[in-house]
Coordinates of C-alpha atoms in Angstrom, one line a residue:
M1 CA -0.5 0.2 0.1
T2 CA 1.2 3.3 -0.7
M3 CA 1.1 6.6 1.3
T4 CA 0.7 9.7 0.4
A5 CA 0.4 12.7 2.0
E6 CA -3.1 13.1 3.1
H7 CA -2.5 9.1 5.2
R8 CA 0.9 10.1 7.0
H9 CA 1.0 9.0 9.9
P10 CA 2.7 10.7 13.3
R11 CA 5.0 9.2 15.4
N12 CA 5.0 11.2 18.5
G13 CA 8.0 11.8 20.0
M14 CA 8.5 8.0 19.3
S15 CA 12.2 7.0 17.5
V16 CA 11.7 4.3 14.7
R17 CA 12.7 2.0 16.3
E18 CA 10.1 1.9 19.5
L19 CA 7.1 2.3 17.2
A20 CA 8.0 -0.8 15.0
A21 CA 8.7 -2.7 17.7
K22 CA 5.1 -1.4 19.9
V23 CA 3.2 -2.3 16.3
G24 CA 4.8 -5.8 15.0
V25 CA 6.0 -4.5 12.0
S26 CA 9.8 -3.6 10.2
E27 CA 11.7 -0.2 11.2
K28 CA 11.1 0.2 7.0
S29 CA 7.6 -0.4 7.6
I30 CA 7.6 3.0 9.2
V31 CA 9.2 5.2 7.7
R32 CA 6.9 4.5 4.6
W33 CA 4.3 5.4 7.2
T34 CA 5.8 8.2 8.4
S35 CA 7.6 10.0 6.4
E36 CA 6.8 13.2 4.0
P37 CA 7.1 12.3 0.0
R38 CA 10.1 13.5 -1.7
E39 CA 8.5 15.5 -3.1
V40 CA 7.5 18.2 -0.2
Y41 CA 11.0 17.2 1.7
L42 CA 12.9 18.6 -1.9
S43 CA 10.3 21.4 -2.1
R44 CA 10.8 22.5 2.0
A45 CA 14.8 21.8 0.7
Q46 CA 15.6 24.1 -2.1
Q47 CA 13.1 26.7 0.2
R48 CA 16.0 26.6 2.9
R49 CA 19.1 27.1 0.1
V50 CA 17.2 29.6 -1.2
R51 CA 16.8 31.6 2.4
I52 CA 20.3 30.4 3.5
R53 CA 21.6 32.3 0.1
E54 CA 19.3 35.2 1.0
L55 CA 21.2 35.7 4.6
R56 CA 24.2 35.1 3.7
E57 CA 24.4 38.3 1.2
T58 CA 22.8 40.7 3.8
G59 CA 26.4 39.7 6.0
L60 CA 23.8 36.7 7.5
S61 CA 26.0 33.3 8.5
N62 CA 22.8 31.6 9.9
A63 CA 18.9 32.5 12.0
C64 CA 21.4 33.1 15.4
D65 CA 23.3 36.3 13.3
R66 CA 20.0 38.0 13.8
R67 CA 19.9 39.1 17.7

C-alpha cells in the first residue's frame, strides 16, 4: 500500500525502532508510513537553500546572527 501525504501518520515523539516494536512491523514500514513525500521534502530543501543564500548576501550566516 502506498501512503500519500494525506495518509501520513505521526510518530508522536517515538523513534522508528520504538514504534516498529510497539506495532509489530519492520522499521522500514514505519519510515514509509511516517515520512513526507519526496517532492515535499525537496521543495522544503530548496526553500531553505534560497533563504540561506539570502541571509548570506546580507552578511548573516544563520538565524542566530539575527539577535
